[in-house]
Coordinates of C-alpha atoms in Angstrom, one line a residue:
M1 CA 25.1 15.3 17.2
K2 CA 28.0 14.1 15.3
E3 CA 29.0 16.3 12.5
L4 CA 27.9 14.9 9.0
S5 CA 30.7 14.0 6.9
K6 CA 31.7 17.0 4.7
Q7 CA 32.7 14.3 2.0
R8 CA 29.1 13.1 1.2
K9 CA 29.1 10.8 -1.5
S10 CA 25.8 10.0 -3.1
S11 CA 24.6 8.6 -6.3
Y12 CA 20.9 9.2 -5.6
P13 CA 19.1 11.5 -8.1
E14 CA 18.7 15.1 -6.7
A15 CA 15.9 15.8 -9.3
R16 CA 12.7 14.1 -10.1
H17 CA 13.3 13.9 -13.7
Q18 CA 16.6 12.1 -13.2
I19 CA 15.0 9.1 -11.6
Q20 CA 15.5 5.9 -13.6
Y21 CA 13.6 2.6 -13.2
Q22 CA 13.7 -1.0 -14.3
S23 CA 10.5 -2.4 -15.7
G24 CA 8.6 -5.7 -14.9
F25 CA 6.8 -7.3 -12.0
A26 CA 9.0 -9.7 -9.9
N27 CA 11.8 -9.8 -12.5
H28 CA 15.3 -10.8 -11.4
F29 CA 17.1 -7.4 -11.9
A30 CA 20.8 -6.7 -11.9
T31 CA 21.8 -3.2 -11.4
E32 CA 25.1 -1.4 -10.1
A33 CA 25.9 2.4 -9.4
L34 CA 29.7 1.8 -10.1
P35 CA 31.0 -0.3 -12.9
G36 CA 31.9 -3.7 -11.8
A37 CA 30.4 -3.6 -8.3
L38 CA 28.3 -6.6 -9.3
P39 CA 30.5 -9.9 -9.1
E40 CA 30.2 -12.1 -12.0
G41 CA 29.5 -15.7 -11.9
Q42 CA 28.8 -15.9 -8.2
N43 CA 27.1 -14.2 -5.3
N44 CA 29.6 -14.2 -2.5
P45 CA 33.1 -13.7 -3.6
Q46 CA 36.0 -13.8 -1.1
R47 CA 36.8 -10.1 -1.7
A48 CA 34.0 -8.0 -3.3
A49 CA 34.8 -5.2 -5.6
Y50 CA 35.4 -1.8 -4.2
G51 CA 35.9 -3.3 -0.6
L52 CA 32.0 -3.9 -0.3
Y53 CA 30.3 -6.4 1.8
A54 CA 28.0 -9.0 0.2
E55 CA 24.6 -9.5 2.1
Q56 CA 21.5 -11.6 1.2
L57 CA 18.1 -10.2 1.9
S58 CA 15.6 -13.0 1.9
G59 CA 11.8 -12.6 1.3
S60 CA 10.9 -16.4 1.6
S61 CA 12.2 -19.4 3.1
F62 CA 15.5 -20.9 1.5
T63 CA 13.5 -23.9 0.4
A64 CA 10.5 -22.2 -1.2
S65 CA 9.8 -23.5 -4.9
R66 CA 11.7 -21.5 -7.5
A67 CA 8.6 -19.8 -8.4
D68 CA 8.0 -18.5 -5.1
N69 CA 11.6 -17.9 -3.8
L70 CA 12.4 -14.2 -3.2
R71 CA 15.9 -13.0 -2.4
S72 CA 18.3 -10.4 -3.4
W73 CA 22.0 -9.9 -3.1
L74 CA 23.1 -6.4 -1.9
Y75 CA 26.8 -5.1 -2.2
R76 CA 27.0 -2.4 0.5
I77 CA 29.7 -0.2 2.1
L78 CA 28.8 -1.6 5.6
P79 CA 26.7 -4.6 6.5
S80 CA 23.4 -4.2 8.2
V81 CA 24.7 -5.6 11.6
R82 CA 26.4 -2.3 12.2
H83 CA 24.0 -0.5 14.6
S84 CA 23.3 -0.3 18.4
Q85 CA 20.9 -2.5 20.3
F86 CA 17.4 -1.8 19.6
K87 CA 15.1 -0.2 22.4
P88 CA 11.4 0.3 22.5
L89 CA 10.1 3.5 20.9
S90 CA 6.7 5.0 21.4
E91 CA 4.3 3.9 18.8
G92 CA 2.1 7.0 18.8
L93 CA -1.1 5.7 17.2
L94 CA 0.5 2.9 15.3
R95 CA -0.8 -0.4 16.4
G96 CA 0.1 -4.1 15.8
R97 CA -2.1 -6.9 15.6
P98 CA -3.8 -8.4 17.7
F99 CA -4.9 -5.1 19.1
P100 CA -5.1 -4.6 22.9
I101 CA -8.9 -4.1 22.8
D102 CA -9.9 -6.4 20.0
M103 CA -13.6 -6.4 19.0
A104 CA -14.7 -6.7 15.5
T105 CA -18.1 -5.1 14.6
P106 CA -21.0 -5.8 12.0
N107 CA -21.6 -2.2 12.1
Q108 CA -21.0 -0.2 8.9
L109 CA -18.2 2.4 9.7
R110 CA -17.1 5.5 7.6
W111 CA -14.5 8.1 8.6
D112 CA -13.8 11.7 7.6
P113 CA -10.4 12.3 6.2
L114 CA -7.3 12.2 8.5
P115 CA -6.2 15.9 9.0
L116 CA -2.6 16.8 8.6
P117 CA -0.8 17.1 11.9
E118 CA -0.7 20.4 13.7
K119 CA 2.7 19.9 14.9
S120 CA 5.5 18.6 12.6
A121 CA 5.6 14.9 12.1
D122 CA 7.5 12.7 9.7
F123 CA 6.2 9.6 7.9
I124 CA 6.7 7.4 11.0
E125 CA 5.2 9.7 13.3
G126 CA 2.2 10.4 11.0
L127 CA 1.1 6.7 10.9
V128 CA -2.2 6.0 12.5
T129 CA -3.8 2.4 12.5
Y130 CA -7.4 2.1 11.7
A131 CA -8.0 -1.5 11.5
G132 CA -6.5 -4.9 11.1
N133 CA -7.0 -8.8 11.1
G134 CA -4.8 -11.8 11.7
N135 CA -1.6 -11.6 13.5
D136 CA 1.6 -9.7 12.6
S137 CA 3.8 -12.8 13.6
S138 CA 1.6 -15.5 11.8
W139 CA 2.1 -14.7 8.1
R140 CA -1.7 -14.4 7.8
G141 CA -3.8 -11.1 7.7
C142 CA -3.1 -7.4 7.3
A143 CA -3.4 -3.9 8.9
V144 CA -4.8 -0.7 7.5
H145 CA -2.8 2.5 8.4
L146 CA -3.5 5.9 7.3
Y147 CA -0.5 8.5 7.3
A148 CA -0.4 12.4 7.4
C149 CA 2.8 13.9 7.6
N150 CA 4.6 17.4 7.0
K151 CA 8.3 16.8 7.9
E152 CA 11.1 15.3 6.1
M153 CA 13.0 12.1 7.5
T154 CA 16.5 13.5 7.5
S155 CA 18.2 11.5 10.2
R156 CA 15.8 8.6 10.5
Y157 CA 15.5 5.4 8.5
F158 CA 12.8 2.8 8.7
Y159 CA 12.0 -0.8 8.0
D160 CA 9.1 -2.9 8.7
A161 CA 9.8 -6.5 9.7
D162 CA 6.2 -7.5 10.2
G163 CA 4.8 -7.1 6.6
D164 CA 5.1 -5.7 3.1
L165 CA 3.9 -2.0 2.9
L166 CA 1.4 -1.1 0.0
I167 CA 1.4 2.6 0.0
V168 CA -1.5 4.5 -1.6
P169 CA -0.8 8.4 -1.7
E170 CA -4.0 10.4 -1.9
S171 CA -2.4 13.9 -1.5
G172 CA 1.1 14.8 -2.0
S173 CA 4.0 12.9 -3.4
L174 CA 6.5 10.6 -1.5
F175 CA 10.1 10.4 -2.6
L176 CA 11.3 7.0 -1.3
R177 CA 15.0 6.6 -0.9
T178 CA 15.5 2.9 -0.3
E179 CA 18.4 0.4 0.0
F180 CA 17.7 -0.4 -3.7
G181 CA 17.5 3.1 -5.2
A182 CA 14.8 5.7 -5.4
L183 CA 11.0 5.7 -6.1
L184 CA 8.9 8.9 -6.7
V185 CA 5.4 7.9 -5.8
K186 CA 2.5 10.5 -6.8
P187 CA -1.2 10.4 -6.1
K188 CA -2.9 8.0 -8.5
E189 CA 0.3 5.8 -8.2
I190 CA 1.1 3.1 -5.5
A191 CA 4.3 1.6 -4.2
V192 CA 5.3 -1.8 -2.4
V193 CA 8.2 -1.8 0.0
P194 CA 8.8 -5.4 0.9
R195 CA 9.3 -6.4 4.6
G196 CA 12.8 -5.7 5.9
V197 CA 13.8 -3.0 3.2
K198 CA 15.1 0.2 4.8
L199 CA 13.9 3.4 3.5
Q200 CA 13.7 7.3 4.1
V201 CA 10.6 9.4 3.1
S202 CA 10.9 12.9 1.7
L203 CA 8.1 15.2 0.8
P204 CA 8.4 17.1 -2.5
E205 CA 5.2 19.1 -1.8
G206 CA 6.1 19.6 1.8
S207 CA 3.1 17.4 3.2
A208 CA 1.5 14.1 2.3
R209 CA -1.4 12.1 3.2
G210 CA -2.7 8.5 2.1
Y211 CA -3.3 5.0 3.1
I212 CA -1.1 1.8 3.7
C213 CA -2.1 -2.0 3.7
E214 CA 0.6 -3.7 5.9
N215 CA 0.5 -7.2 4.4
Y216 CA 1.4 -9.8 7.0
G217 CA 0.8 -12.8 4.6
P218 CA 2.2 -14.0 1.4
P219 CA 3.7 -11.3 -0.9
F220 CA 1.5 -9.6 -3.4
K221 CA 1.2 -11.2 -6.9
L222 CA -0.6 -10.3 -10.0
P223 CA -3.9 -12.0 -10.1
G224 CA -4.6 -14.9 -12.5
L225 CA -6.5 -13.9 -15.6
G226 CA -8.5 -17.0 -16.3
P227 CA -11.0 -16.7 -19.2
I228 CA -9.8 -12.9 -19.7
G229 CA -6.8 -14.4 -21.4
A230 CA -3.2 -13.2 -21.7
N231 CA -3.8 -9.5 -21.5
G232 CA -5.6 -7.1 -19.3
L233 CA -5.8 -5.6 -15.7
A234 CA -2.4 -4.6 -14.5
N235 CA 0.3 -5.5 -17.0
A236 CA 3.7 -6.7 -15.7
R237 CA 5.7 -4.5 -17.8
D238 CA 4.2 -1.5 -16.1
F239 CA 5.7 -1.9 -12.6
L240 CA 8.8 -0.2 -12.0
S241 CA 11.8 -0.9 -9.5
P242 CA 14.7 1.3 -8.8
V243 CA 18.2 1.2 -10.1
A244 CA 21.0 1.0 -7.6
A245 CA 21.9 4.2 -5.8
Y246 CA 24.0 4.8 -2.7
E247 CA 25.2 7.4 -0.2
E248 CA 28.4 7.3 1.8
L249 CA 27.4 9.4 4.8
E250 CA 28.8 9.3 8.4
G251 CA 27.0 11.1 11.3
D252 CA 24.5 10.2 14.0
F253 CA 21.4 8.5 12.7
E254 CA 18.4 6.5 14.0
L255 CA 17.1 3.2 12.6
V256 CA 13.4 2.6 13.4
A257 CA 12.2 -0.9 13.1
K258 CA 8.4 -2.1 13.3
Y259 CA 8.9 -5.5 14.9
G260 CA 6.2 -7.6 16.6
G261 CA 3.6 -4.7 16.2
K262 CA 5.8 -2.2 18.0
L263 CA 8.4 0.3 17.1
W264 CA 12.1 -0.1 18.1
S265 CA 14.9 2.5 17.8
A266 CA 18.7 1.7 17.2
Q267 CA 21.5 4.2 16.6
L268 CA 23.9 4.0 13.7
H269 CA 26.8 6.2 12.7
H270 CA 26.5 5.7 8.8
S271 CA 23.5 5.9 6.3
P272 CA 22.2 2.4 5.8
L273 CA 21.3 3.4 2.1
D274 CA 24.9 2.4 1.1
V275 CA 24.0 -0.3 -1.3
V276 CA 26.3 0.2 -4.4
A277 CA 24.9 -2.7 -6.4
W278 CA 22.3 -5.4 -6.1
H279 CA 20.7 -8.2 -8.0
G280 CA 17.5 -10.4 -7.3
N281 CA 13.7 -10.5 -7.4
Y282 CA 13.0 -9.0 -3.9
A283 CA 12.9 -5.2 -4.3
P284 CA 10.4 -2.3 -3.9
Y285 CA 8.3 -1.4 -7.0
K286 CA 5.8 1.3 -8.0
Y287 CA 2.7 1.3 -10.4
D288 CA 0.8 3.9 -12.1
L289 CA -2.9 3.2 -11.6
S290 CA -3.9 5.0 -14.8
L291 CA -2.3 2.1 -16.6
F292 CA -4.7 -0.5 -15.5
Q293 CA -6.6 -2.1 -18.3
V294 CA -10.1 -2.2 -17.1
V295 CA -12.4 -5.1 -18.1
N296 CA -16.1 -4.5 -17.8
S297 CA -19.6 -5.5 -19.0
V298 CA -20.6 -4.4 -22.5
N299 CA -24.1 -5.6 -22.4
F300 CA -26.0 -6.0 -19.0
D301 CA -25.5 -6.5 -15.4
H302 CA -22.2 -6.3 -13.6
C303 CA -19.1 -8.3 -13.5
D304 CA -17.9 -9.0 -9.9
P305 CA -15.5 -6.3 -8.5
S306 CA -12.6 -8.9 -8.7
I307 CA -12.1 -7.6 -12.3
F308 CA -10.8 -4.6 -10.8
T309 CA -8.0 -6.4 -8.8
V310 CA -4.4 -5.0 -9.1
L311 CA -2.5 -7.2 -6.7
T312 CA -3.4 -10.1 -4.4
S313 CA -1.9 -11.9 -1.5
P314 CA -3.2 -15.5 -1.6
S315 CA -4.3 -17.5 1.4
E316 CA -4.1 -21.2 2.1
V317 CA -7.5 -21.5 0.6
P318 CA -7.5 -21.1 -3.3
G319 CA -9.6 -18.2 -4.4
F320 CA -10.0 -16.8 -0.8
A321 CA -7.4 -14.1 -0.6
N322 CA -5.4 -13.0 2.4
V323 CA -6.0 -9.4 1.0
D324 CA -6.6 -8.1 -2.4
F325 CA -5.9 -4.5 -3.6
V326 CA -8.8 -3.5 -5.9
I327 CA -9.6 -0.3 -7.6
F328 CA -12.5 1.5 -9.1
P329 CA -10.8 3.7 -11.8
P330 CA -12.1 6.0 -14.6
R331 CA -13.9 3.8 -17.1
W332 CA -17.0 3.6 -19.4
S333 CA -20.4 2.5 -18.1
V334 CA -22.6 1.1 -21.0
A335 CA -24.6 -1.6 -19.4
E336 CA -28.2 -1.9 -20.8
R337 CA -31.3 -2.6 -18.6
T338 CA -29.0 -2.4 -15.5
F339 CA -28.8 -0.6 -12.2
R340 CA -25.3 0.8 -12.8
P341 CA -23.9 1.8 -9.4
P342 CA -22.6 -1.0 -7.1
Y343 CA -25.7 -3.2 -6.1
Y344 CA -26.7 -3.9 -2.5
H345 CA -24.4 -6.5 -1.3
R346 CA -23.3 -8.8 1.6
N347 CA -20.0 -10.4 1.1
M348 CA -17.8 -13.2 2.8
M349 CA -14.9 -10.9 2.2
S350 CA -14.4 -7.8 4.4
E351 CA -13.9 -4.5 2.6
F352 CA -11.8 -1.4 3.8
M353 CA -12.3 1.3 1.2
G354 CA -10.7 4.7 0.4
L355 CA -11.2 7.4 -2.0
L356 CA -8.5 9.1 -4.0
L357 CA -10.2 11.2 -6.4
G358 CA -13.7 12.6 -7.2
V359 CA -16.9 10.8 -6.1
Y360 CA -17.5 7.1 -5.5
D361 CA -20.7 6.0 -7.7
A362 CA -22.4 4.3 -4.7
K363 CA -22.2 7.3 -2.5
E364 CA -23.3 10.9 -3.5
E365 CA -22.3 12.4 -0.2
G366 CA -20.2 11.7 2.9
F367 CA -17.5 9.5 1.3
V368 CA -14.8 12.1 0.3
P369 CA -11.0 11.9 -0.9
G370 CA -8.9 11.0 2.3
G371 CA -11.9 9.4 3.9
A372 CA -12.5 5.6 4.6
S373 CA -15.2 2.9 5.1
L374 CA -15.3 -0.4 6.4
H375 CA -17.9 -3.1 5.7
N376 CA -17.0 -6.3 7.3
C377 CA -18.1 -9.9 6.6
M378 CA -21.7 -10.3 5.8
S379 CA -22.4 -6.5 6.7
A380 CA -24.8 -5.2 4.2
H381 CA -24.0 -2.1 2.1
G382 CA -24.7 -0.4 -1.1
P383 CA -26.1 2.8 -2.6
D384 CA -27.4 5.6 -0.6
K385 CA -31.0 6.8 -1.1
Q386 CA -30.0 9.5 -3.3
T387 CA -27.8 7.4 -5.6
F388 CA -30.5 4.8 -5.8
D389 CA -33.2 7.2 -6.8
K390 CA -31.0 8.8 -9.4
A391 CA -29.7 5.7 -10.9
S392 CA -33.2 4.1 -11.1
A393 CA -34.4 6.9 -13.2
A394 CA -31.3 7.7 -15.2
E395 CA -31.2 7.4 -19.0
L396 CA -29.0 4.5 -19.7
K397 CA -26.8 6.0 -22.4
P398 CA -23.0 5.5 -22.4
L399 CA -21.4 7.3 -19.6
Y400 CA -17.6 8.0 -19.2
M401 CA -16.8 7.8 -15.3
G402 CA -13.8 10.0 -15.4
D403 CA -13.7 11.9 -12.2
T404 CA -13.4 9.0 -9.8
L405 CA -10.6 6.8 -8.3
A406 CA -11.5 4.7 -5.3
F407 CA -9.9 1.5 -3.9
M408 CA -10.5 -1.3 -1.5
F409 CA -8.3 -3.6 0.6
E410 CA -10.5 -6.7 0.6
S411 CA -9.7 -9.6 3.0
S412 CA -10.9 -13.0 3.9
L413 CA -10.5 -12.2 7.6
T414 CA -12.7 -9.8 9.5
F415 CA -11.2 -6.2 10.1
T416 CA -11.2 -5.1 13.8
P417 CA -11.1 -1.3 14.3
T418 CA -8.8 0.3 16.7
E419 CA -9.5 2.5 19.7
F420 CA -8.6 5.6 17.5
A421 CA -10.7 4.5 14.6
V422 CA -13.7 4.2 16.9
N423 CA -13.2 7.1 19.4
G424 CA -10.6 9.4 17.5
G425 CA -13.1 11.8 16.4
L426 CA -13.2 11.1 12.6
L427 CA -15.8 8.4 12.8
Q428 CA -19.1 9.5 11.1
R429 CA -21.7 8.4 13.7
D430 CA -24.4 9.1 11.4
Y431 CA -23.2 7.0 8.4
M432 CA -26.0 4.5 8.7
S433 CA -28.5 7.3 8.2
C434 CA -27.8 7.3 4.5
W435 CA -30.0 4.4 4.0
K436 CA -32.7 5.1 6.6
D437 CA -35.0 6.8 4.0
L438 CA -34.8 3.8 1.7
Q439 CA -38.6 3.2 0.9
K440 CA -40.7 0.2 -0.1
H441 CA -41.7 0.1 -3.6
F442 CA -43.2 -3.5 -3.5
H443 CA -46.4 -3.7 -5.6
P444 CA -47.6 -7.3 -5.7
D445 CA -50.4 -6.4 -8.4
S446 CA -48.0 -5.0 -11.0
K447 CA -44.4 -5.4 -12.2

């Protein structure tokens, strides 16, 4: 191991309370860690300030419409081309689409939480793929990974060329040091790291567990509000992106890339988090789910769960999303004459669910924080018997549902579970028994 430079220079915050952010969804930001590092009036000067290299990172084709064009200019100490050749790296339990054994199922599936690893594992080593659809090279589909890690990434860095990473912590915070600056992401918050962006993950609480939607399709957007009007759901001002930060550090480091569904490893002798300034609209961001402005029924029946959509990746078919990120947060339930838990349902969209906090109102038992479930296209699902009986007899007074936070990755493509998901020991083989005692209440002679 090459000795790390004793003259380490870094502008990354060392304490959580020192982290600063820029607000706004998909804004064009401009930020610099040293005064004058950003060129004025142009992107690629003949000689950049401080002897920096100018480098563009594009998240869309050059000819995409202005509204859809994503790119940022980075001003860095060394360009990204400074690394060795990439060589294949063991993927562990991480998988890319299509899977080697590719068989979707109409069966309803549910899993116990992913345990923390017995041996030390960093964020990359702790990734486990549960399900996916589409193809990681076709710009359509997504994959669902869970992570459980207990080791810091100290000499490793990572980027994903296959898709954007929507990270949903369930237990333990993640300190993300990225090319664009720092994000601290706690449970009940999310982060999105666009494809290609390099990062390093630290664990402020020593371990962490959560969920990831790897979006192969178009980048996430805020959903349209339609008749809701100008305000509601997730507000653009509440999304936070980093301010520029850099480290100048020499030593022996590893750069891990996810590319074509597999992991690759290259060596480099400097930290790739050496961006002194940047400007553009292609950058990581975080969002506090408690800031979501819930819209709901105030008289009877249910609004469709689309009212809980935080982010959406559109498809080529309008209104038929590649993948939606939907939450079921704390909220008031006041509907009259209404069975209040989620109703029995069959859906064109396929639903992968996770639970972050408390109890999900359609399942009294079995679905716990850190667990997951999958209900594919047209697979029936709904409340278990205990929930149905309780809700059918409940007094319909206003009820604040405060101890709950569930989410759903909902896709127009069918999810295929991985070999680990089916045979890794966490699948609840008796899940369907939660409906087996539902009884017939039909009385044709009385209402």
